[in-house]
JSON list of C-alpha atoms in Angstrom, two decimals:
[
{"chain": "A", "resi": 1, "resn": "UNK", "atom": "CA", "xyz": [0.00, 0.00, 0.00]},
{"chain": "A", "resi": 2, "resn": "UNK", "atom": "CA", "xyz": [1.34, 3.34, -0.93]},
{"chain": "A", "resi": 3, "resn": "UNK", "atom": "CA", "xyz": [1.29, 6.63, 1.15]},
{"chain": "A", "resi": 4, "resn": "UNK", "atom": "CA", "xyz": [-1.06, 9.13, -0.60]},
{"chain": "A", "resi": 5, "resn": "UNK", "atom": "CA", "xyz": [-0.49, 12.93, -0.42]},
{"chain": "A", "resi": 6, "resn": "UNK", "atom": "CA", "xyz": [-2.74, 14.93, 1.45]},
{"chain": "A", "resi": 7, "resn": "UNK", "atom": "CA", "xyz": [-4.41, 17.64, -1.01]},
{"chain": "A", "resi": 8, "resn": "UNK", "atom": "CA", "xyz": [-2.48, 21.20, 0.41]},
{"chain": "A", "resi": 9, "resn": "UNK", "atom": "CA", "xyz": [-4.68, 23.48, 2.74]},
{"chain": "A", "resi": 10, "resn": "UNK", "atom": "CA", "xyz": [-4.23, 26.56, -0.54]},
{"chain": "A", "resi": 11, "resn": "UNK", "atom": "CA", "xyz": [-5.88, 23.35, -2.55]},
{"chain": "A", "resi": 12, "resn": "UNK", "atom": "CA", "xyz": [-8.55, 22.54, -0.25]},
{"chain": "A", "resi": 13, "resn": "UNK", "atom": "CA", "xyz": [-9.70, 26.15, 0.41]},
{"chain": "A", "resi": 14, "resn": "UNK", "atom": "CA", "xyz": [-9.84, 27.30, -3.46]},
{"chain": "A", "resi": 15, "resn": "UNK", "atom": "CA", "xyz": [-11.98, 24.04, -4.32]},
{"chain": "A", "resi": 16, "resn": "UNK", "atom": "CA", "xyz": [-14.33, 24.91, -1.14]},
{"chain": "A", "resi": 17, "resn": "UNK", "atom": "CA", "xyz": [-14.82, 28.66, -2.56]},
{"chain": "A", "resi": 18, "resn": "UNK", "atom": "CA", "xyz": [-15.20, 27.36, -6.25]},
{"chain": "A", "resi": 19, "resn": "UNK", "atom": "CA", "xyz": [-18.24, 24.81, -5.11]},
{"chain": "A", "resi": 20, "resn": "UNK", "atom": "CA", "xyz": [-19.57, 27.51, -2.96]},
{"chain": "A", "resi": 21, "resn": "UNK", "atom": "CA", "xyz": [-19.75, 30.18, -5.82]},
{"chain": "A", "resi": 22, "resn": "UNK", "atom": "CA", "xyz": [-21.24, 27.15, -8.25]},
{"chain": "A", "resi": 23, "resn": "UNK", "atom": "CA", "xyz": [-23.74, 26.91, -5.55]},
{"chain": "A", "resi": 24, "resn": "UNK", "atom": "CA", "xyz": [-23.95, 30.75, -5.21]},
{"chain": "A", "resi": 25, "resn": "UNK", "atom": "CA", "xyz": [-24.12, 30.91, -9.41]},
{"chain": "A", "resi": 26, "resn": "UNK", "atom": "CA", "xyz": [-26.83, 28.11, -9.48]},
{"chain": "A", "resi": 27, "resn": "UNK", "atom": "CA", "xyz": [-29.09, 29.68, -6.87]},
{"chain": "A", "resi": 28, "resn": "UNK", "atom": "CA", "xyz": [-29.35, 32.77, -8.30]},
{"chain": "A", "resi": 29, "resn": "UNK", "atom": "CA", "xyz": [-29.89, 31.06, -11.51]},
{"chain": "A", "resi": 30, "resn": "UNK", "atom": "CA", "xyz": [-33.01, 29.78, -10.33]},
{"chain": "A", "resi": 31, "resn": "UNK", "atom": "CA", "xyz": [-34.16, 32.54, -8.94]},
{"chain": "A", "resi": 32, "resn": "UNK", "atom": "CA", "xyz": [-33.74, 34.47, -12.02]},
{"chain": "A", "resi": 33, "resn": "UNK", "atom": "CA", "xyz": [-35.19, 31.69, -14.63]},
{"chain": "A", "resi": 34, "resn": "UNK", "atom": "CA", "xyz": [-37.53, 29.13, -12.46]},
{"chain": "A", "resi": 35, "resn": "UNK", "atom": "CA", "xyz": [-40.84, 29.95, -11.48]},
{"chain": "A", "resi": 36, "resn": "UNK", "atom": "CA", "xyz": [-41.48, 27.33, -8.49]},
{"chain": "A", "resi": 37, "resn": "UNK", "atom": "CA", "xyz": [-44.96, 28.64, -7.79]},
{"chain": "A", "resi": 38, "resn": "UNK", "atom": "CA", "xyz": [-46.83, 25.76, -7.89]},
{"chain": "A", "resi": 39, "resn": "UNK", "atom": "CA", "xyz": [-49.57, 26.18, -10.76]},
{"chain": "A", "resi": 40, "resn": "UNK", "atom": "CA", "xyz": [-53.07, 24.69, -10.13]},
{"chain": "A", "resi": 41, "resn": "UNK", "atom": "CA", "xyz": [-54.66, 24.31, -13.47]},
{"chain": "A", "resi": 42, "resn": "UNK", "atom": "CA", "xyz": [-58.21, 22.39, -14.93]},
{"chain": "A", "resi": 43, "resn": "UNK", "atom": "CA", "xyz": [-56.29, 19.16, -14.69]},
{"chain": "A", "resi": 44, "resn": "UNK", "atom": "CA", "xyz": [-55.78, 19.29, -11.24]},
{"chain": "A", "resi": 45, "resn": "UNK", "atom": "CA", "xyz": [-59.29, 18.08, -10.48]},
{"chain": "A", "resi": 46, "resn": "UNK", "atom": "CA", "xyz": [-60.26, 16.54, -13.78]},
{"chain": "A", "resi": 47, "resn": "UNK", "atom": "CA", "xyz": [-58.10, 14.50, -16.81]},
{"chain": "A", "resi": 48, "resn": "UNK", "atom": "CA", "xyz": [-58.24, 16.76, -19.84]},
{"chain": "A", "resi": 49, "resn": "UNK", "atom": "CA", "xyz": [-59.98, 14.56, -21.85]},
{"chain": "A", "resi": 50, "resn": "UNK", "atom": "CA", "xyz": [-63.28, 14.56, -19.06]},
{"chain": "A", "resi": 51, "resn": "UNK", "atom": "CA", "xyz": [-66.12, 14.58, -20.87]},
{"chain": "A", "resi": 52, "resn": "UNK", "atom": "CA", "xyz": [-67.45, 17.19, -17.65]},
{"chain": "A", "resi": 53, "resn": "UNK", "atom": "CA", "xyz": [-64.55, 19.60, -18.21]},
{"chain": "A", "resi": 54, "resn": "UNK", "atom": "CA", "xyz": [-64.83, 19.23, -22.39]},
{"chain": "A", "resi": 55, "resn": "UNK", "atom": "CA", "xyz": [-68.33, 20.31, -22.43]},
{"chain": "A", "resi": 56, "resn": "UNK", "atom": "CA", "xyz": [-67.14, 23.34, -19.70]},
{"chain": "A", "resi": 57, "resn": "UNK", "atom": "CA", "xyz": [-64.62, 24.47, -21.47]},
{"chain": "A", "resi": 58, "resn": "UNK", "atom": "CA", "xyz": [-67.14, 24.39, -25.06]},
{"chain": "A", "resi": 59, "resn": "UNK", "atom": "CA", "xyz": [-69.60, 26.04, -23.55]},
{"chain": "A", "resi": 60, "resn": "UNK", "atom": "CA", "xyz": [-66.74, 28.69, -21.66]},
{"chain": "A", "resi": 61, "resn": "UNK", "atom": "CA", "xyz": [-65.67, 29.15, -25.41]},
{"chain": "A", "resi": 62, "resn": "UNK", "atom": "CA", "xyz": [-69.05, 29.58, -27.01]},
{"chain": "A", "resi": 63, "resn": "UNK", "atom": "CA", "xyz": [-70.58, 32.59, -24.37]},
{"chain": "A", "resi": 64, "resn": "UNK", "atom": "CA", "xyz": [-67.38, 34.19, -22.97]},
{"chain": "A", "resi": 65, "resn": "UNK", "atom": "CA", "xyz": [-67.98, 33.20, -19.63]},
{"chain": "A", "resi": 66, "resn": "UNK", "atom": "CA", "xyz": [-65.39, 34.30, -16.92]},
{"chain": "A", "resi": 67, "resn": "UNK", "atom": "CA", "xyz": [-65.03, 33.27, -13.62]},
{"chain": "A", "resi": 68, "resn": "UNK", "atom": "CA", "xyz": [-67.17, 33.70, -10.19]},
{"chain": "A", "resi": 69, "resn": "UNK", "atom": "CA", "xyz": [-66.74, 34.13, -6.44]},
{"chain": "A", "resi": 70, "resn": "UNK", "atom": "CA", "xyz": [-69.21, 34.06, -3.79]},
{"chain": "A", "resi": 71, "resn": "UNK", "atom": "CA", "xyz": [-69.19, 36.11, -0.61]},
{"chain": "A", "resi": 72, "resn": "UNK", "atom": "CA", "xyz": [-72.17, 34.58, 1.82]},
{"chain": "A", "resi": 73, "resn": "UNK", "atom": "CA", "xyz": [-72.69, 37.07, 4.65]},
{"chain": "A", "resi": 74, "resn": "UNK", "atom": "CA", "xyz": [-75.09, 36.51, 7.39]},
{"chain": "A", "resi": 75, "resn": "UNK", "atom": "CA", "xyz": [-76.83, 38.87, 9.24]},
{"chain": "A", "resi": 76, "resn": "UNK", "atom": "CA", "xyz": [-76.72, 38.89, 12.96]},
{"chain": "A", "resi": 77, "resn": "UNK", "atom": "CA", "xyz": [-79.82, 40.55, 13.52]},
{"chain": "A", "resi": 78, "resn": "UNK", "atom": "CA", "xyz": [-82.12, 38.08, 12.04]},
{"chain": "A", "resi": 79, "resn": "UNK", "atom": "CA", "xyz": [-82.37, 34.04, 12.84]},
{"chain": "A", "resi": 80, "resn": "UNK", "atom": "CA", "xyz": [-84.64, 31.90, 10.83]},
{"chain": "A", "resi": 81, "resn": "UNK", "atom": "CA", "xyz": [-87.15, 32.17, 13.69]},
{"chain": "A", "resi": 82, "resn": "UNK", "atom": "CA", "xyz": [-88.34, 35.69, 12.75]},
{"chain": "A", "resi": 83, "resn": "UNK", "atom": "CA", "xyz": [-86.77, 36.40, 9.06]},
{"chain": "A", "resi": 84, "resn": "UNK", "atom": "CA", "xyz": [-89.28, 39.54, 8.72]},
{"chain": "A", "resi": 85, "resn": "UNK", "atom": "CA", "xyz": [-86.99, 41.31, 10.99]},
{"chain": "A", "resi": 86, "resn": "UNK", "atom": "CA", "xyz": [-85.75, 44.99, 9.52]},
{"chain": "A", "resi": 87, "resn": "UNK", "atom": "CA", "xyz": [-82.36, 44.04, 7.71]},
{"chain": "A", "resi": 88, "resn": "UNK", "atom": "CA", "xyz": [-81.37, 48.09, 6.48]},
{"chain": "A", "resi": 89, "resn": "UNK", "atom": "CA", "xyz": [-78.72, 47.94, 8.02]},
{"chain": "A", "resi": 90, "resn": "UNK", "atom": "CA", "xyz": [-77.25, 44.83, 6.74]},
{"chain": "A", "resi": 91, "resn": "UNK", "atom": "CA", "xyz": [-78.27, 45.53, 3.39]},
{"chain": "A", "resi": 92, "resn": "UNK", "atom": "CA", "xyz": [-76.43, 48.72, 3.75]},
{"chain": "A", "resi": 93, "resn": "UNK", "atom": "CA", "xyz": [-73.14, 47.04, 4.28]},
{"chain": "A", "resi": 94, "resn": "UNK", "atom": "CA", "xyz": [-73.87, 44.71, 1.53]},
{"chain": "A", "resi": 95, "resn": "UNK", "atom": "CA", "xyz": [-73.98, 47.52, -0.73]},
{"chain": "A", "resi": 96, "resn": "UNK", "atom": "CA", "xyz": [-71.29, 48.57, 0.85]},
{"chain": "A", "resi": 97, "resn": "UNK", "atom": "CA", "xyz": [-69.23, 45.88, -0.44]},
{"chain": "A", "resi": 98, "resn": "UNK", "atom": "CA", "xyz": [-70.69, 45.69, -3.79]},
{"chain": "A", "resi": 99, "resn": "UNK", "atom": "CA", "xyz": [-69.44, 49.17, -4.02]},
{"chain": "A", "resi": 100, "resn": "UNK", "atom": "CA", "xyz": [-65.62, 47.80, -2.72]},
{"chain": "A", "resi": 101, "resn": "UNK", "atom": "CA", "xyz": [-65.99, 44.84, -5.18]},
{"chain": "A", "resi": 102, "resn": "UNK", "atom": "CA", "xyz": [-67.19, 46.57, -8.39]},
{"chain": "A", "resi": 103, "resn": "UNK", "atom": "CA", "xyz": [-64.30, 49.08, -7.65]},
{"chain": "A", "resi": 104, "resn": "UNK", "atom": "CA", "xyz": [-61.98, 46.37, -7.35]},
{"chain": "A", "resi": 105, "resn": "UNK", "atom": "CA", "xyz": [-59.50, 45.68, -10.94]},
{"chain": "A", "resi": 106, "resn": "UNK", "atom": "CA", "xyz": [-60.63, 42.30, -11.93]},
{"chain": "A", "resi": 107, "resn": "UNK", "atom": "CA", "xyz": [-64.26, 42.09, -11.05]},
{"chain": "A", "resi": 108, "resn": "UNK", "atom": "CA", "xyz": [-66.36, 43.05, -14.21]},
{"chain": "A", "resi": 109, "resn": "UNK", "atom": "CA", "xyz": [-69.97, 42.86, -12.37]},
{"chain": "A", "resi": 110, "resn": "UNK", "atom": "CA", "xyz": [-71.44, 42.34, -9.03]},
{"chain": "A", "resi": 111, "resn": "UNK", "atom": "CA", "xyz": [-74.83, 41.17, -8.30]},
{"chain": "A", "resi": 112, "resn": "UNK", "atom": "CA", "xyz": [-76.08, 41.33, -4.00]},
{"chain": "A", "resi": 113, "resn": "UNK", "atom": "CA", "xyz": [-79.17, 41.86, -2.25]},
{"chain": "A", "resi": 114, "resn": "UNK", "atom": "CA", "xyz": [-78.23, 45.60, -2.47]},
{"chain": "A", "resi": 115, "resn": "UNK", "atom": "CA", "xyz": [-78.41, 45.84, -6.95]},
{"chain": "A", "resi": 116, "resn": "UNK", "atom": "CA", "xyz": [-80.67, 42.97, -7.42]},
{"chain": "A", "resi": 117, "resn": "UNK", "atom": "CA", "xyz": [-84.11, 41.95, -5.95]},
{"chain": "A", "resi": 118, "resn": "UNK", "atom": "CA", "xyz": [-83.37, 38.45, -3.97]},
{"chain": "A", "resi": 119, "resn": "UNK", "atom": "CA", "xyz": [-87.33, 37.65, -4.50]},
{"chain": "A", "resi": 120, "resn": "UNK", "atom": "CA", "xyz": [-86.58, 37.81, -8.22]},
{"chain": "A", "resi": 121, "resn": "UNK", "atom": "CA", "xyz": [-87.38, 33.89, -9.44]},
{"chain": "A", "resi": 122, "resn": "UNK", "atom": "CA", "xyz": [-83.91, 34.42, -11.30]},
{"chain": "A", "resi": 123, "resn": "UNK", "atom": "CA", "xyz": [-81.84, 36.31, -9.27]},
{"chain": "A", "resi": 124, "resn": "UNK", "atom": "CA", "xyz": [-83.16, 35.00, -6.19]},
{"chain": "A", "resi": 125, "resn": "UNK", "atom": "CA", "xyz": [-81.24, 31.23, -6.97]},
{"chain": "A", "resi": 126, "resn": "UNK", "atom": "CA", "xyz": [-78.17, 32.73, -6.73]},
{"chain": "A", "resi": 127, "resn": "UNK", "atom": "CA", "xyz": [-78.69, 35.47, -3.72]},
{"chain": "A", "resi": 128, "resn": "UNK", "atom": "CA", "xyz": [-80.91, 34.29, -1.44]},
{"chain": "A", "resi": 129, "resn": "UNK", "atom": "CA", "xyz": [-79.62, 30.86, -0.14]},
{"chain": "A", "resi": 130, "resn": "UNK", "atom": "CA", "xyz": [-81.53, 27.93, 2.33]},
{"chain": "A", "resi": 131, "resn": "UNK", "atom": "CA", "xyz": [-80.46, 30.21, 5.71]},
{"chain": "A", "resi": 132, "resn": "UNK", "atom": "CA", "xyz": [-83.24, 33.15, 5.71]},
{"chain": "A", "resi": 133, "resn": "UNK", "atom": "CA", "xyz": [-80.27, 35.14, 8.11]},
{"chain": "A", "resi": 134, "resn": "UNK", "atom": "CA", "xyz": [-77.60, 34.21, 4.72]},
{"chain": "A", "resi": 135, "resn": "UNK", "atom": "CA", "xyz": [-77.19, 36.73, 1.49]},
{"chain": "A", "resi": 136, "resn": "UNK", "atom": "CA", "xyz": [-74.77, 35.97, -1.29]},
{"chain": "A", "resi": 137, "resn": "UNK", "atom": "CA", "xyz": [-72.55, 38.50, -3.42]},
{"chain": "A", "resi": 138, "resn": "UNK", "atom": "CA", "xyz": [-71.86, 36.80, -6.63]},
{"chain": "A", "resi": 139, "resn": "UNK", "atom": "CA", "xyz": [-68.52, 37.98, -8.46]},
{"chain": "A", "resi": 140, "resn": "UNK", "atom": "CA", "xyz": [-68.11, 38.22, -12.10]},
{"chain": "A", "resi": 141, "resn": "UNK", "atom": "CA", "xyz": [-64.67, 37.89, -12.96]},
{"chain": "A", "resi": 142, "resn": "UNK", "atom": "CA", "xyz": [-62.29, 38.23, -15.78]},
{"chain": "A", "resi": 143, "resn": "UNK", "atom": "CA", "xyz": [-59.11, 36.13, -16.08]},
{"chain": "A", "resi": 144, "resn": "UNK", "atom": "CA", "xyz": [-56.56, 37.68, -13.69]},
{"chain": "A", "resi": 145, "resn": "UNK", "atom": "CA", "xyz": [-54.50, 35.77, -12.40]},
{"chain": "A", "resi": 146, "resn": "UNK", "atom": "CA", "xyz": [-56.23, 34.23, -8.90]},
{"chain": "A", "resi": 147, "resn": "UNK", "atom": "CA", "xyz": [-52.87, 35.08, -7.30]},
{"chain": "A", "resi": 148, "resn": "UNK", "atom": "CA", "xyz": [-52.98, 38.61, -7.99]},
{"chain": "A", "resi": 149, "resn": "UNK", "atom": "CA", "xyz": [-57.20, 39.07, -7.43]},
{"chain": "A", "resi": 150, "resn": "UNK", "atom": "CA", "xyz": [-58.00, 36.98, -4.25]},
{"chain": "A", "resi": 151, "resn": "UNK", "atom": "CA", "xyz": [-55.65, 38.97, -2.19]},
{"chain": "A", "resi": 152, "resn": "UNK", "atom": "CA", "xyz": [-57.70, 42.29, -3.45]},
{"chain": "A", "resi": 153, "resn": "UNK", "atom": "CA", "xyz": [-61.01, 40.75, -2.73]},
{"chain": "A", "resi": 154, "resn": "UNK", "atom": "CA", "xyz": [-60.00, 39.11, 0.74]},
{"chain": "A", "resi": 155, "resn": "UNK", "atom": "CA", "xyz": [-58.90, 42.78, 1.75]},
{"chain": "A", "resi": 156, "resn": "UNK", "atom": "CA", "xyz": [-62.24, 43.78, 0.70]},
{"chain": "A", "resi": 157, "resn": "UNK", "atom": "CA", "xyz": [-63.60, 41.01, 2.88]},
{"chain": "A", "resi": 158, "resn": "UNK", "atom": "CA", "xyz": [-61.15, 42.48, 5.95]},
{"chain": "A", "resi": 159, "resn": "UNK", "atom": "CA", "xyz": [-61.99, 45.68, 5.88]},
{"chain": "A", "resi": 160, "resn": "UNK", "atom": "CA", "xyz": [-65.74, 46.01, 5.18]},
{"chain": "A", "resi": 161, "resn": "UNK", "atom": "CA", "xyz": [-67.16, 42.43, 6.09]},
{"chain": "A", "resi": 162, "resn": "UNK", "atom": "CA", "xyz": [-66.52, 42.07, 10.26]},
{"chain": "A", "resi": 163, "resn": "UNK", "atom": "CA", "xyz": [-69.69, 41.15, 12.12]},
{"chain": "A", "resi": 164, "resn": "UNK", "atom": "CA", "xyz": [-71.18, 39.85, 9.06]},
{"chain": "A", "resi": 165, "resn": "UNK", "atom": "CA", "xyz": [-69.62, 36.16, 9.21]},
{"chain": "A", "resi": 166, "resn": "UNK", "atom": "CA", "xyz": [-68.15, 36.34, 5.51]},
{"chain": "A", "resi": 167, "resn": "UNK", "atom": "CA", "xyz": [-67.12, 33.14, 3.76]},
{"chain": "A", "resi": 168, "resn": "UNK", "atom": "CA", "xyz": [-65.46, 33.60, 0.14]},
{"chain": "A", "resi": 169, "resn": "UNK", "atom": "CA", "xyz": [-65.74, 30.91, -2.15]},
{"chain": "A", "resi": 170, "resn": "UNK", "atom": "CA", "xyz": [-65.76, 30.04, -6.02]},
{"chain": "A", "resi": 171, "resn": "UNK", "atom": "CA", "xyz": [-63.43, 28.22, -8.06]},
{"chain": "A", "resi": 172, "resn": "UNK", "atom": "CA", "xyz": [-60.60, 31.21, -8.45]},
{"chain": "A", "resi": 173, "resn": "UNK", "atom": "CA", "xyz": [-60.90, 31.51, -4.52]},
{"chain": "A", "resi": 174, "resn": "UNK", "atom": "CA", "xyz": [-60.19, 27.90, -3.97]},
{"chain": "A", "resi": 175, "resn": "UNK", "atom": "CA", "xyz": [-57.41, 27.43, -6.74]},
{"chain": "A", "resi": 176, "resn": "UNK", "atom": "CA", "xyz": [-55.42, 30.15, -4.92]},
{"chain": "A", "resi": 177, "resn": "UNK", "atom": "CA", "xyz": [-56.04, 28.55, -1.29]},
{"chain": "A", "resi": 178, "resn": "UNK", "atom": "CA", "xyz": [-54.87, 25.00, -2.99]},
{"chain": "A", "resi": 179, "resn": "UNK", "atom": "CA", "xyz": [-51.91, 26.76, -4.01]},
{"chain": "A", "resi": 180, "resn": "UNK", "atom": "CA", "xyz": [-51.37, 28.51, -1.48]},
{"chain": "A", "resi": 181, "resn": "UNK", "atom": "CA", "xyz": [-51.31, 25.24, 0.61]},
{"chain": "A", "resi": 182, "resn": "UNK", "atom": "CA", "xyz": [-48.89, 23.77, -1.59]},
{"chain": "A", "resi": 183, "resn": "UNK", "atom": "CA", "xyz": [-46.66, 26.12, -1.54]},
{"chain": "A", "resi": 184, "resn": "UNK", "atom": "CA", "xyz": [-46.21, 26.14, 2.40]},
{"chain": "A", "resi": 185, "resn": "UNK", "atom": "CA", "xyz": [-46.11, 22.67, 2.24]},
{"chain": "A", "resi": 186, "resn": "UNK", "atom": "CA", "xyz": [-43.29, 23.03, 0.08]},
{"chain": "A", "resi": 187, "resn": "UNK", "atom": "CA", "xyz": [-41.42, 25.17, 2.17]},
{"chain": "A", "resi": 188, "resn": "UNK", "atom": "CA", "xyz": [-42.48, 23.38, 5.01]},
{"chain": "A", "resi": 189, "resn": "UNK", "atom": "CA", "xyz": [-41.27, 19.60, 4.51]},
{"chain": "A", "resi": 190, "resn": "UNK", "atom": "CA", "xyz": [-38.50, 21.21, 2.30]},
{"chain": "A", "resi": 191, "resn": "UNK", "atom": "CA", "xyz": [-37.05, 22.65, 5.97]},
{"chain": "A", "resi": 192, "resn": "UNK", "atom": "CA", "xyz": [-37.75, 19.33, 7.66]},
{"chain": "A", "resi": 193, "resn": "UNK", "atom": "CA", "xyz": [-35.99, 17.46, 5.53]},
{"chain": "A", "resi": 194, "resn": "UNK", "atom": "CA", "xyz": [-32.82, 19.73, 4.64]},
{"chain": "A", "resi": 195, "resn": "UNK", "atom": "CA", "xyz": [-32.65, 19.98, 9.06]},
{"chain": "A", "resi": 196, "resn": "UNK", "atom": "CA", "xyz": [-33.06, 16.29, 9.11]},
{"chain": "A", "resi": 197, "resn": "UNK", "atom": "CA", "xyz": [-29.98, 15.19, 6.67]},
{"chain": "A", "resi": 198, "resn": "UNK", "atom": "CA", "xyz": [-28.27, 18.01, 8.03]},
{"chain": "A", "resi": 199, "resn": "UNK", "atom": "CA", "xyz": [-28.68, 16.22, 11.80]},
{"chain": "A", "resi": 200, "resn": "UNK", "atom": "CA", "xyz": [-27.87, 12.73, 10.91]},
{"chain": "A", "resi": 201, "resn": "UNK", "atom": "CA", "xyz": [-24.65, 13.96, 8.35]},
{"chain": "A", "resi": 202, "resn": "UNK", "atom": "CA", "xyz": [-23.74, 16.06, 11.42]},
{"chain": "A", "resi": 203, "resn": "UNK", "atom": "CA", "xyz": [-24.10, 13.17, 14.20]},
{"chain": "A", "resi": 204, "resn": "UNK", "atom": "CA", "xyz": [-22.61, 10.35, 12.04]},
{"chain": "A", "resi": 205, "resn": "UNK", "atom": "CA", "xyz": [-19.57, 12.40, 10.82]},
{"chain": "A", "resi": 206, "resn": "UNK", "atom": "CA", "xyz": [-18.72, 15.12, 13.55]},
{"chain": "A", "resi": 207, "resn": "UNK", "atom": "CA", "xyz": [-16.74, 17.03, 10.76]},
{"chain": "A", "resi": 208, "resn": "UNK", "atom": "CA", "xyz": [-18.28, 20.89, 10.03]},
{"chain": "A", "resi": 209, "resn": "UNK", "atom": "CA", "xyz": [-16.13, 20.09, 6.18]},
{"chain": "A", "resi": 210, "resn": "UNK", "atom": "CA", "xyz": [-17.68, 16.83, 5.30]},
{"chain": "A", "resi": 211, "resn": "UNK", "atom": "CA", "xyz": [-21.21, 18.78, 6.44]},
{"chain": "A", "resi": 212, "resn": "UNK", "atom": "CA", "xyz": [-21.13, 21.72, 4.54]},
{"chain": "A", "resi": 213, "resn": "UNK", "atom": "CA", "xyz": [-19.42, 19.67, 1.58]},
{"chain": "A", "resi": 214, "resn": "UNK", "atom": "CA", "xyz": [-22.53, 17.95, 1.44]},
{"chain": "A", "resi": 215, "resn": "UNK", "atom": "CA", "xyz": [-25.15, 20.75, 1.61]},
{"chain": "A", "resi": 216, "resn": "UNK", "atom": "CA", "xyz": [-23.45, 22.27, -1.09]},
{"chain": "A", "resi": 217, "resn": "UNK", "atom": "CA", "xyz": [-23.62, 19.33, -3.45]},
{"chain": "A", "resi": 218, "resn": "UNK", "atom": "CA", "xyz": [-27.12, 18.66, -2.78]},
{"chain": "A", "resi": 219, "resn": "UNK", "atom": "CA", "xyz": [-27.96, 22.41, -3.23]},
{"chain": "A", "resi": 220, "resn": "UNK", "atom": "CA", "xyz": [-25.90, 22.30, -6.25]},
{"chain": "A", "resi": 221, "resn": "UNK", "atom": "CA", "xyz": [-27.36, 19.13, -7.49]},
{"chain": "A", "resi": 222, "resn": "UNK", "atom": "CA", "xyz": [-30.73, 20.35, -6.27]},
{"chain": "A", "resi": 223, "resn": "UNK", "atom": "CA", "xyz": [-30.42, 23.73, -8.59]},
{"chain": "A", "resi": 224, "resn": "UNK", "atom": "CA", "xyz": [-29.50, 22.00, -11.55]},
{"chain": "A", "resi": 225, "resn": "UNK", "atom": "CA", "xyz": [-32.28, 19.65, -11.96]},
{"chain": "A", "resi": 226, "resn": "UNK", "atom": "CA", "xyz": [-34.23, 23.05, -11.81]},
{"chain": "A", "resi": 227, "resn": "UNK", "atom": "CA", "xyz": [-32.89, 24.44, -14.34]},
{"chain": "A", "resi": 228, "resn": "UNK", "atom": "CA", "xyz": [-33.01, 21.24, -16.42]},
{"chain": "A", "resi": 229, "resn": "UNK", "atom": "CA", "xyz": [-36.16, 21.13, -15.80]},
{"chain": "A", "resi": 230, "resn": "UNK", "atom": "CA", "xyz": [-36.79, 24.93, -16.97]},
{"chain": "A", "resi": 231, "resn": "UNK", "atom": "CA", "xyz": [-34.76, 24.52, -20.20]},
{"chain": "A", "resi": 232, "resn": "UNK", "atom": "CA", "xyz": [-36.47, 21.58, -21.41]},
{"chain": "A", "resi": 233, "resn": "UNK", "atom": "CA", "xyz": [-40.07, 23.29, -20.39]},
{"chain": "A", "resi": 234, "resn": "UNK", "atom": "CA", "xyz": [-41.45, 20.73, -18.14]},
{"chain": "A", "resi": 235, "resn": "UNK", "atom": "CA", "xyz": [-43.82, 23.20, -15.65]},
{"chain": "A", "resi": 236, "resn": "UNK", "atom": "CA", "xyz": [-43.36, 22.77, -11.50]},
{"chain": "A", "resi": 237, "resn": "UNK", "atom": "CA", "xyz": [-46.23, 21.50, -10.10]},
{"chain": "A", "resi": 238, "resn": "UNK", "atom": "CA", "xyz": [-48.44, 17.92, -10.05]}
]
């Protein structure tokens, strides 16, 4: 067996600041070219060839539908016990946040108790639900991005819709919560796991070099599947 040279401190200190600027380089890289937003599109819920989504999107197509949200509000001064009692007030504040909502960029129209008669046979499916206390603001939307509107209409919600138990809903509303969810999850078990390898390199090896040698190849190797990914246009998400 033959003695080996050790590599030269000079050596071992300009490889450690060349794999730490590659992981430097690659980071910012991402950051710069990856979008890891996760993206929650039709085929999240259905396969694109559902005969339920096909006849959606046709009839989408046909009559230039956009999307819809749903505030329900309650009011808290009438109970299904006595609905006849005087609900001004309430219906004040729900034109109140018509007003908020029409004003907001993204919602083309808004139809509440406050523009539209809820005893109307038509208008009265969508506004007046089951609960004789309940009202619903129905939200025609364009096709902003739900990232950039439900942030606008949940400050809507925050400032104008306390004592009124408001609950936002619609498909826009929920694609952004879904995301939303999935992207904390991401950062979430993301942590857990980089502070769990970290832990077990650190207790099995007891050697700061070996540990941070190893962080930086995984970041490094971590980064360039990303932008692998990017180049050859494969989206992030499910």
């Amino acid at each position: 067996m033959f003695p080996t040279a050790a590599p030269s401190p000079r050596r071992s200190r300009t490889g450690a600041w060349l794999s730490l600027g590659l992981v430097v380089a690659s980071a910012l890289a991402v950051a710069r070219w990856v979008d890891l937003t996760p993206r929650v599109e039709s085929d999240f819920f259905f396969a694109a060839d559902d005969p339920q989504l096909v006849e959606d999107q046709a009839v989408r197509a046909r009559y230039r539908t956009g999307q819809q949200a749903i505030l329900r509000v309650v009011d808290p001064g009438a109970s299904a016990a006595d609905p006849a009692v005087d609900r001004r007030e309430t219906v004040d504040r729900i034109e109140a946040l018509a007003d908020a909502f029409a004003a907001v960029d993204g919602v083309e129209r808004v139809y509440s108790a406050a523009t539209h008669d809820p005893d109307d046979p038509l208008y009265g499916r969508i506004l007046a639900p089951p609960d004789p206390a309940a009202s619903n603001i129905v939200l025609q939307l364009d096709e902003t991005d739900p990232e950039v509107l439900v942030p606008r209409l949940e400050a809507v919600v925050t400032a104008l819709g306390d004592g009124l138990s408001p609950v936002l809903s619609g498909a826009p509303v929920i694609i952004e919560q879904i995301r939303r969810s999935l992207f904390r999850d991401l950062l979430v078990f993301t942590g857990a796991a980089v502070l769990m390898v970290t832990l077990l390199v650190g207790f099995l090896y007891r050697d700061a070099a070996v540990l941070v040698g190893m962080l930086a190849a995984s970041a490094l190797a971590v980064n360039a599947t990303l932008l692998a990914v990017r180049w050859m246009g494969v989206a992030i998400g499910l």
